[in-house]
Coordinates of C-alpha atoms and ligand atoms in Angstrom, one line a residue:
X597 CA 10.9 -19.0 -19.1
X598 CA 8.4 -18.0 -16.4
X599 CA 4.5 -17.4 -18.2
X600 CA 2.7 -17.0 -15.2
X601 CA 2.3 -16.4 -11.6
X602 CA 0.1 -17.8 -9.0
X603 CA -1.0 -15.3 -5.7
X604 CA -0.9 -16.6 -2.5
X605 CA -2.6 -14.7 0.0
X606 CA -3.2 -15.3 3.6
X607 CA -7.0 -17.3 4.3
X608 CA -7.2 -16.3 7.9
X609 CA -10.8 -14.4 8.1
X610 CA -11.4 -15.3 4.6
X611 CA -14.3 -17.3 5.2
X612 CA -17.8 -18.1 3.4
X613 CA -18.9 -14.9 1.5
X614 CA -16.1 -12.7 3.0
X615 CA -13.6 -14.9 0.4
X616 CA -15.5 -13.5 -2.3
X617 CA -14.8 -9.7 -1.8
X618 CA -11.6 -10.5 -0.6
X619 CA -10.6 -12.1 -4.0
X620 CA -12.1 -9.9 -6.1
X621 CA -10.8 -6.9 -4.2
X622 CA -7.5 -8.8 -4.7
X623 CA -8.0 -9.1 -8.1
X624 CA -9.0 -5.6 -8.7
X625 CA -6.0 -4.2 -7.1
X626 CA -3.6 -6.8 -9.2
X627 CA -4.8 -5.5 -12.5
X628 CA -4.3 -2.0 -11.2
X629 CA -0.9 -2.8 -10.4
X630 CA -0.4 -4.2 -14.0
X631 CA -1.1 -1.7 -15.4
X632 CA 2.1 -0.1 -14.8
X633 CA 4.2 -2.7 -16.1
X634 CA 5.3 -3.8 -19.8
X635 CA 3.3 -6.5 -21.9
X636 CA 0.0 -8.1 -21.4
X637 CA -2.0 -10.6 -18.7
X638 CA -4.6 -12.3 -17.7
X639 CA -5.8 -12.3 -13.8
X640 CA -7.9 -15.5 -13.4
X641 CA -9.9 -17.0 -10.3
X642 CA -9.9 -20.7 -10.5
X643 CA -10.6 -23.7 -7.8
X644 CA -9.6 -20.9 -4.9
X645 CA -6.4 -19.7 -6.8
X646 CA -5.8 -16.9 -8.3
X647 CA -3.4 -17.1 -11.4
X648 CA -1.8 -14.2 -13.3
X649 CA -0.9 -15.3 -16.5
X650 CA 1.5 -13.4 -19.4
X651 CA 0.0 -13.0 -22.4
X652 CA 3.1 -11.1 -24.0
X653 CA 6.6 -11.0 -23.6
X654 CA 7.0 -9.2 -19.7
X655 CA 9.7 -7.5 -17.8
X656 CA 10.0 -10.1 -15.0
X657 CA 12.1 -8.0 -12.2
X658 CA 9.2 -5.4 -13.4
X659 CA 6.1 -7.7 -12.7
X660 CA 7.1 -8.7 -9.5
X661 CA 8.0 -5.4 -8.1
X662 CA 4.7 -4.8 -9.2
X663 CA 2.8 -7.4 -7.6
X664 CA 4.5 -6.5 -4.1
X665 CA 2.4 -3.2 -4.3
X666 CA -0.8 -5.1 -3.8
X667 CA -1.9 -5.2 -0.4
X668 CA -3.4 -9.2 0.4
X669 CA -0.6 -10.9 -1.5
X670 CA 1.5 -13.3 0.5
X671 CA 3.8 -14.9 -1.6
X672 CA 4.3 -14.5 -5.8
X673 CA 4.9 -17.6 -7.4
X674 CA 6.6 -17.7 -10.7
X675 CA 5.1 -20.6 -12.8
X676 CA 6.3 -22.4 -16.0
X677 CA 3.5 -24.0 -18.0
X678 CA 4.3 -27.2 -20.1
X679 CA 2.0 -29.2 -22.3
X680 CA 0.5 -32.6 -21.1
X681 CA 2.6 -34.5 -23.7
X682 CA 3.0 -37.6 -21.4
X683 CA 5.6 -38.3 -18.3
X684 CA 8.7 -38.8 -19.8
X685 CA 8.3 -35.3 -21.3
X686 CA 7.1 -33.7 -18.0
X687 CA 10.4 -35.6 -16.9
X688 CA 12.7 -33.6 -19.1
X689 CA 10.2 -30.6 -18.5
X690 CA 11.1 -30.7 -15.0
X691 CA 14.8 -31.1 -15.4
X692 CA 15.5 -28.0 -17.6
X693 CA 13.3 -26.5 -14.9
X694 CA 15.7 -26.9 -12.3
X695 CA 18.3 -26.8 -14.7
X696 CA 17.3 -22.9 -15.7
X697 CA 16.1 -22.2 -11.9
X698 CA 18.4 -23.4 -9.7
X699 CA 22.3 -22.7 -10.8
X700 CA 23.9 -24.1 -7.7
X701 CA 22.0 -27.7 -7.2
X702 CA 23.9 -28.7 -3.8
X703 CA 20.2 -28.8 -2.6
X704 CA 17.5 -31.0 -0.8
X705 CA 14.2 -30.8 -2.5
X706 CA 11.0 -32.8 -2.9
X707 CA 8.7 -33.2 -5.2
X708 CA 4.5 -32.6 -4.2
X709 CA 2.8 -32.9 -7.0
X710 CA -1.7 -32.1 -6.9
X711 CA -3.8 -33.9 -9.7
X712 CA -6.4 -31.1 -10.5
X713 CA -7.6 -33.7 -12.7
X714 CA -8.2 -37.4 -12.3
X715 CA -7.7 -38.8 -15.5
X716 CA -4.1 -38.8 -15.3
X717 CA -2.5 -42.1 -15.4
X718 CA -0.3 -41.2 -12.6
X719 CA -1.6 -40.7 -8.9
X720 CA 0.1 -37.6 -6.7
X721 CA 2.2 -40.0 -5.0
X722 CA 3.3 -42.1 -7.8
X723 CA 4.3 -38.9 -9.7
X724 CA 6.4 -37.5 -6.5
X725 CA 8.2 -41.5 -6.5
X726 CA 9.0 -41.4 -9.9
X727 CA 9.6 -37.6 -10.5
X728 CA 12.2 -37.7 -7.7
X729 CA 14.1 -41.0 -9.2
X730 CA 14.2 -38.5 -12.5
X731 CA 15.6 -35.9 -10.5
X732 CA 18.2 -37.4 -8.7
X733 CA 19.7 -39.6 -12.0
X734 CA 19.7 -36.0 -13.7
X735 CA 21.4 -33.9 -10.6
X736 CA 23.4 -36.5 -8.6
X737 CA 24.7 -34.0 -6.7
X738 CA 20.8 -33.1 -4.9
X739 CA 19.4 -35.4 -2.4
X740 CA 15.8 -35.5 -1.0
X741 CA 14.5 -34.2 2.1
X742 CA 10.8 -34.4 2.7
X743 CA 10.7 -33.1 6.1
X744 CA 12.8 -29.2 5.1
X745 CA 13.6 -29.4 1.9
X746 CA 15.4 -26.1 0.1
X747 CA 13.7 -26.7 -3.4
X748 CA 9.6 -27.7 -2.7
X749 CA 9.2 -28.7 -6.3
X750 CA 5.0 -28.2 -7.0
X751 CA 4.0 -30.0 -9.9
X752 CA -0.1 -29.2 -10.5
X753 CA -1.7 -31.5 -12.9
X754 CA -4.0 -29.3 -14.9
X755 CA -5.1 -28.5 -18.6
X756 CA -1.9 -27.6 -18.7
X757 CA 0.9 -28.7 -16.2
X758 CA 2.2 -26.0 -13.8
X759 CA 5.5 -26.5 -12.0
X760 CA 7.0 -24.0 -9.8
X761 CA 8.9 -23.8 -6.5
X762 CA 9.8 -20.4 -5.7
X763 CA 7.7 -18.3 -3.2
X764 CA 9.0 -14.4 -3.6
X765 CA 7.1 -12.7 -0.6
X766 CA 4.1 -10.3 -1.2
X767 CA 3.6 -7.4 1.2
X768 CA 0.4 -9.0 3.0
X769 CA -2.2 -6.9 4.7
X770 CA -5.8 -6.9 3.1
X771 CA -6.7 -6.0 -0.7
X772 CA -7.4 -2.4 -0.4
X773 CA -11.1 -2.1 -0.9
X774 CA -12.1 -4.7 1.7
X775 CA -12.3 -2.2 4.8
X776 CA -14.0 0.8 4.2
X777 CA -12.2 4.1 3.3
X778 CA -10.5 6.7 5.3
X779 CA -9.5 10.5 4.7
X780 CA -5.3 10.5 4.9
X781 CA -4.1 14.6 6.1
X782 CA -1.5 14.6 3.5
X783 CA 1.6 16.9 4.0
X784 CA 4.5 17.3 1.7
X785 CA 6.4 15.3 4.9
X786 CA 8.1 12.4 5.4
X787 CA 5.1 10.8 7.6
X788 CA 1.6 11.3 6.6
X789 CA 2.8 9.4 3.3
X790 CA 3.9 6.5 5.2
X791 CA 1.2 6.7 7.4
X792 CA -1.7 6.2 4.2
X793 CA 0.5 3.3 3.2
X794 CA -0.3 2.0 6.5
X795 CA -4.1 2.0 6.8
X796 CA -4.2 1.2 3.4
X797 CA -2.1 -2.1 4.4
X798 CA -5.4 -3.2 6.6
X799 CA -7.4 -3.2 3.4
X800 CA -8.5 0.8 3.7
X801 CA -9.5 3.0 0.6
X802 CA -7.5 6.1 0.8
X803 CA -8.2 9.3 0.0
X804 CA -6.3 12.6 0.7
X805 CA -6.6 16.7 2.1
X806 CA -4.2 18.7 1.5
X807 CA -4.0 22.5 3.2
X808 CA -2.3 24.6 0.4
X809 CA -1.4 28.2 1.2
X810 CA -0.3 30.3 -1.6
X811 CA 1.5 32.0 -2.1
X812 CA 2.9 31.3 1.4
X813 CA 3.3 27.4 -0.1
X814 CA 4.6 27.4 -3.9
X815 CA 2.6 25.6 -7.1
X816 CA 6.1 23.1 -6.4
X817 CA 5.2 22.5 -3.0
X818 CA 1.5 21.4 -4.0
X819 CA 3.3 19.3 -7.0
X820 CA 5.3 17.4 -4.2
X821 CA 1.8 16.6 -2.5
X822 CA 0.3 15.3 -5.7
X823 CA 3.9 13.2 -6.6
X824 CA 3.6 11.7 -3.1
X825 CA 0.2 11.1 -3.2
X826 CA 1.3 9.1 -7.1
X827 CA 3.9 7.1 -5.4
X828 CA 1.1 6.6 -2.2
X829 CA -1.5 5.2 -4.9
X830 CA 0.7 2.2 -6.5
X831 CA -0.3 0.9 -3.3
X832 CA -3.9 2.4 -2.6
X833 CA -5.1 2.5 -5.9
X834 CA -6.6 6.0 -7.1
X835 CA -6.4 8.4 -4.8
X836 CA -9.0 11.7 -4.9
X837 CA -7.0 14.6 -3.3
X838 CA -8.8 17.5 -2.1
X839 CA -6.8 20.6 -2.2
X840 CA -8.0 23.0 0.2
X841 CA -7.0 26.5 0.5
X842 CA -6.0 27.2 3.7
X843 CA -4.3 30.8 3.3
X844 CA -7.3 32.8 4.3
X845 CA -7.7 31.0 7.0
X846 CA -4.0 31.0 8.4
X847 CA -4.0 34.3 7.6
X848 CA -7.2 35.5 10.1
X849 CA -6.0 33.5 12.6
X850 CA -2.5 34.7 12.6
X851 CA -4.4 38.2 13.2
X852 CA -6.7 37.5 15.8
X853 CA -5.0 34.6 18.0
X854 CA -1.3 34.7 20.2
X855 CA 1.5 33.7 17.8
X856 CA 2.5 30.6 19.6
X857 CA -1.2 28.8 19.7
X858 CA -1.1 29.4 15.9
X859 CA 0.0 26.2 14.8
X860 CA -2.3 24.7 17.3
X861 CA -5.8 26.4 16.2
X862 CA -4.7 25.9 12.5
X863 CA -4.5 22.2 12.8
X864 CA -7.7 22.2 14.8
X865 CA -9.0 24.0 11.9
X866 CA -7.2 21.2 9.6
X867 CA -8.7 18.4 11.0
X868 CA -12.3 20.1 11.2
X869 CA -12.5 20.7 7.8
X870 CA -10.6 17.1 7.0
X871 CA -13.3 16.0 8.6
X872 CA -16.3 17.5 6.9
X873 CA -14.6 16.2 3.7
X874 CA -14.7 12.9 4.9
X875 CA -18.2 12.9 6.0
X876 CA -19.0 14.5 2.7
X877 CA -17.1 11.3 0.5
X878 CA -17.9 8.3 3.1
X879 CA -14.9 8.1 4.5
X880 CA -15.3 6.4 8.7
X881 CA -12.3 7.9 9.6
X882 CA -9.1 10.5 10.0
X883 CA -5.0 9.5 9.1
X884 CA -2.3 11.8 10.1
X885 CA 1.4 11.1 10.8
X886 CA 1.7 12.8 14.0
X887 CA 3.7 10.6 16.8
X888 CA 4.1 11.8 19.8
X889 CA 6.4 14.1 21.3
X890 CA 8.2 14.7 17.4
X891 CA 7.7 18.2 17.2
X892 CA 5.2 21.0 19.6
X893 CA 2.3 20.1 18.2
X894 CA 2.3 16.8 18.5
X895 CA 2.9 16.7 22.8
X896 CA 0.5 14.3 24.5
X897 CA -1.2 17.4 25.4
X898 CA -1.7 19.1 21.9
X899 CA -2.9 15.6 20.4
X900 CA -5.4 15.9 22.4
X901 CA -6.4 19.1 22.0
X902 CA -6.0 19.2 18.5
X903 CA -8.1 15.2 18.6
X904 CA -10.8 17.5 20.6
X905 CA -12.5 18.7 17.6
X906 CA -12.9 15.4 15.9
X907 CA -16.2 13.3 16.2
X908 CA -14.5 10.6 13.7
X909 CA -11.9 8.2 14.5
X910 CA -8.5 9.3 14.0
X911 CA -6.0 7.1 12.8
X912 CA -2.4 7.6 13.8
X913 CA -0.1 4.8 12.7
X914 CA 3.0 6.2 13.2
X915 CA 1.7 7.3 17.2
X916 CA 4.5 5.0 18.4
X917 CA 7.5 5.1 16.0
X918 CA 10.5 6.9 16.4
X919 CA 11.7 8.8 13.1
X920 CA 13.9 6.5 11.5
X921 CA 11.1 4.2 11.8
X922 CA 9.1 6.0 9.9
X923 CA 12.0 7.0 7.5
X924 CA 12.9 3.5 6.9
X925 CA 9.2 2.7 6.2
X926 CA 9.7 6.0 3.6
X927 CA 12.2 4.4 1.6
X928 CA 10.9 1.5 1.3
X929 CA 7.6 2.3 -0.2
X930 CA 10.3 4.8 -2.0
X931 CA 8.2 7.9 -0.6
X932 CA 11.4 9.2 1.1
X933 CA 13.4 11.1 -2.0
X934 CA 10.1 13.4 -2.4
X935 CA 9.6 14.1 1.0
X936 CA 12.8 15.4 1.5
X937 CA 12.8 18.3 -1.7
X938 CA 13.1 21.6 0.1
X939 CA 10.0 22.8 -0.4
X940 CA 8.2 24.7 2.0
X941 CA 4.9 23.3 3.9
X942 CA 2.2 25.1 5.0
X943 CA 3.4 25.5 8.7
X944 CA 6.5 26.5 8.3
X945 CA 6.1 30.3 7.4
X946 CA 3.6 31.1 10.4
X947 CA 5.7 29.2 13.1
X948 CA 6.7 30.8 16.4
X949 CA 9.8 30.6 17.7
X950 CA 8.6 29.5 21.1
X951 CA 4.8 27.2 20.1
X952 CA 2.8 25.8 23.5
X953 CA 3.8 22.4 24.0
X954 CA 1.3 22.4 26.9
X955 CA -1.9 24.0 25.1
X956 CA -4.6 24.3 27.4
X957 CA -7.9 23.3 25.7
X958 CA -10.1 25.9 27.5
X959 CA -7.4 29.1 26.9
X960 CA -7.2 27.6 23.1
X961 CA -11.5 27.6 22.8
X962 CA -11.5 31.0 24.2
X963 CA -8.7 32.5 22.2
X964 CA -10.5 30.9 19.1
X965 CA -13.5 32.9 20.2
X966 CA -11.7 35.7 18.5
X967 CA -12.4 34.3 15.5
X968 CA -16.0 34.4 15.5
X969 CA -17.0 36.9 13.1
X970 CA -15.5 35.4 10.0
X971 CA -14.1 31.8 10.2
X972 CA -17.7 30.4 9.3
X973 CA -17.2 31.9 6.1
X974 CA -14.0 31.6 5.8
X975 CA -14.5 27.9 6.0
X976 CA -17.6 27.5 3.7
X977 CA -15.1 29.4 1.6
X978 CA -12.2 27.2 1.5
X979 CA -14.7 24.0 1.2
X980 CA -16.4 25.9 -1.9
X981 CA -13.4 26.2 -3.8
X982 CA -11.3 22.8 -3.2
X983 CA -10.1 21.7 -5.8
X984 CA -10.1 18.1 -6.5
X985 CA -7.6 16.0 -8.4
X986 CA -7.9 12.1 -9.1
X987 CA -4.3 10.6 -8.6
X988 CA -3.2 7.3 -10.1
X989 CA -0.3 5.5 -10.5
X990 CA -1.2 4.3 -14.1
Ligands
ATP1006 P1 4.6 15.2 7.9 O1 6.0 14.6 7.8 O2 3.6 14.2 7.6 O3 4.4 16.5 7.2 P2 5.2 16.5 10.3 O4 6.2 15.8 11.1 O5 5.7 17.6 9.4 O6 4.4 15.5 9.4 P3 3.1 18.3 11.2 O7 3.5 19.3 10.2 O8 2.9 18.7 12.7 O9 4.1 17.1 11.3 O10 1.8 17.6 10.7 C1 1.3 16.5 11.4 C2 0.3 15.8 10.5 O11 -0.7 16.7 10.2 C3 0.9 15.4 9.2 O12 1.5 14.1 9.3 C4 -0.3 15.4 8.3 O13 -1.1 14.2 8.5 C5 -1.1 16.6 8.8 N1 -0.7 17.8 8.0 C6 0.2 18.7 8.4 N2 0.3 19.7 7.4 C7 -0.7 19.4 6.5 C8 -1.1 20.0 5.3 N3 -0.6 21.2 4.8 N4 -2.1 19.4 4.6 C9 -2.6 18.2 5.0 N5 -2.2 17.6 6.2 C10 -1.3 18.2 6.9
MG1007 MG1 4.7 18.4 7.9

């Protein structure tokens, strides 16, 4: 019965020409999210609204799941369009409305009805009046309440009239597109996932690095990175992941440096060359999933040493959470079920048994002094030969 649905979003800081990018960033990011669903629609911008409107037949369960990806959105509104055809047909318009919509009528409602045009013979107030006496001879059993009503019953005078009453909440945040972009470290894990979901929430463009190491890591474990960073992108829009091989690398360090500062250097090295990547593609900042104390590397005191090598702001979302925060963030965004395969992660095949947990910047430094002769190369290398693939949710 539904045809359409109008957005809400939050207006706070959505003034002057900022409301301009922000809708059509909103825009943007609600055709993306479209695209993934059966049938055809519209997106219109009118009078400060934005409208989506079915030109096909459409899943509905499908549409809105859809429309809850898009960062911005505060509420979906289902809509039913009728034909101006005078007010005793709005009249039994609105009554096989609530008739269809609302089984169980043991409700208060009331009725705030908007003239988008003037030349209807009705004023707001005298349609509300009379469109309530309509409603309560049809549904005895409802009664009004115009203070908290259960049923706010919007009736928009337009071309067309537009009556709907149901908010289903959007995800809020900012349209993706509105706040810069940032480079998310993207692990086949349970966090960094959650943590691009995130930043993208605060209207950031995401894109992704991730530090393959064959055959160390298996062509399955990459896949898993490029699934996640699939499911990651109904939310960010396209991501471009960078694969870097990092084997080389983990390799000549595992030669030259003590066994348990491995994983220490080697994210060091990670976020260096993260970072070159971003300066490379415009991105203003670094996103991992580290929080602290979760595992060795990720003490107070190997945060910093591993932030030590950054110039760039880097984002940690997660810095707070305890894991089944972050797990239940997982499954909602539905990220959760990938993360978990078995498949092996970069780190896991060099770690110690017994990692620092207190790394000591200037014994780290020195130790990587071992590594002068080739990790300049080795570097250049690894940026030389990333491979880059665009991921979308399409
Ligand atoms: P995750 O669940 O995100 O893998 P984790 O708990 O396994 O995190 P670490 O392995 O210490 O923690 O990684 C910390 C962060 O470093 C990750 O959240 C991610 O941002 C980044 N990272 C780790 N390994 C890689 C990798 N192979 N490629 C890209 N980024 C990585
Ligand atoms: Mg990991």
């Amino acid at each position: 019965m539904f045809t359409a649905f109008l957005i809400k979003y939050a207006e706070i800081g959505v003034k002057g020409k900022n409301r301009y990018v922000f809708e059509d960033a909103l825009v943007t990011q609600i055709k993306y999210a479209l695209k993934r669903c059966e049938g055809e629609f519209k997106v219109r911008k009118t009078q400060g609204r934005i409208y989506v409107d079915a030109l096909t037949e459409f899943d509905f369960d499908e549409t809105v799941a859809n429309l809850k990806t898009v960062f911005g959105i505060s509420g979906i509104c289902p809509v039913v369009y009728v034909e101006d055809e005078g007010f005793e047909k709005l009249g039994e318009d609105v009554v096989a409305y609530i008739r269809d919509v609302y089984p169980d009528r043991n409700k208060t409602f009331k009725v705030a009805a908007r003239r988008a045009r003037k030349n209807y013979p009705l004023d707001s107030t005298e349609i509300n009046m009379e469109m309530g006496g309509i409603i309560l001879d049809a549904f005895p059993e409802m009664s009004v309440d115009v203070h908290n009503p259960d049923i706010m019953l919007n009736i928009e005078i337009r071309e067309k009239i537009y009556i709907y009453s149901e908010i289903i909440p959007g995800p809020g945040g900012m349209p993706v597109g509105t706040n810069g972009k940032a480079m998310l470290l993207l692990s086949g894990g349970i966090d960094s996932p959650v943590a691009g979901y995130m930043i993208a929430k605060r209207g950031v463009k995401i894109d992704a690095v991730y530090f393959h190491a064959p055959p160390y890591t298996s062509e399955r474990a990459k896949q898993k990175v490029v699934d996640l960073a699939r499911l990651v992108s109904r939310y960010t829009g396209p991501i471009y992941l960078h694969v870097v091989n990092f084997t080389d690398i983990q390799l000549y360090i595992y030669e030259k440096c003590p066994h348990e500062e491995l994983t220490i250097i080697m994210r060091r090295y990670m976020m260096k060359i993260a970072e070159q990547i971003a300066q490379e593609t415009e991105c203003l900042g670094l996103i991992t999933g580290e929080s602290i104390g979760q595992v060795a590397s990720q003490t107070m005191h190997s945060l910093a040493v591993t932030n030590e090598v950054c110039t760039m702001p880097v984002f940690r979302p997660l810095i707070g959470m305890d894991k089944q925060e972050i797990v239940d963030i997982s499954e909602k965004i539905d990220t959760y079920e990938t993360s978990i395969l078995p498949y092996e992660d970069c780190c896991t095949i060099f770690v110690a048994k017994h990692p620092v947990t207190k790394p000591n910047l200037n014994v780290i430094k020195r130790h990587e002094e071992n590594l002068a002769e080739n990790i300049d190369a080795l570097v250049h290398t690894a940026l030389e030969t990333k491979e880059v693939i665009i991921v979308k949710s399409e």
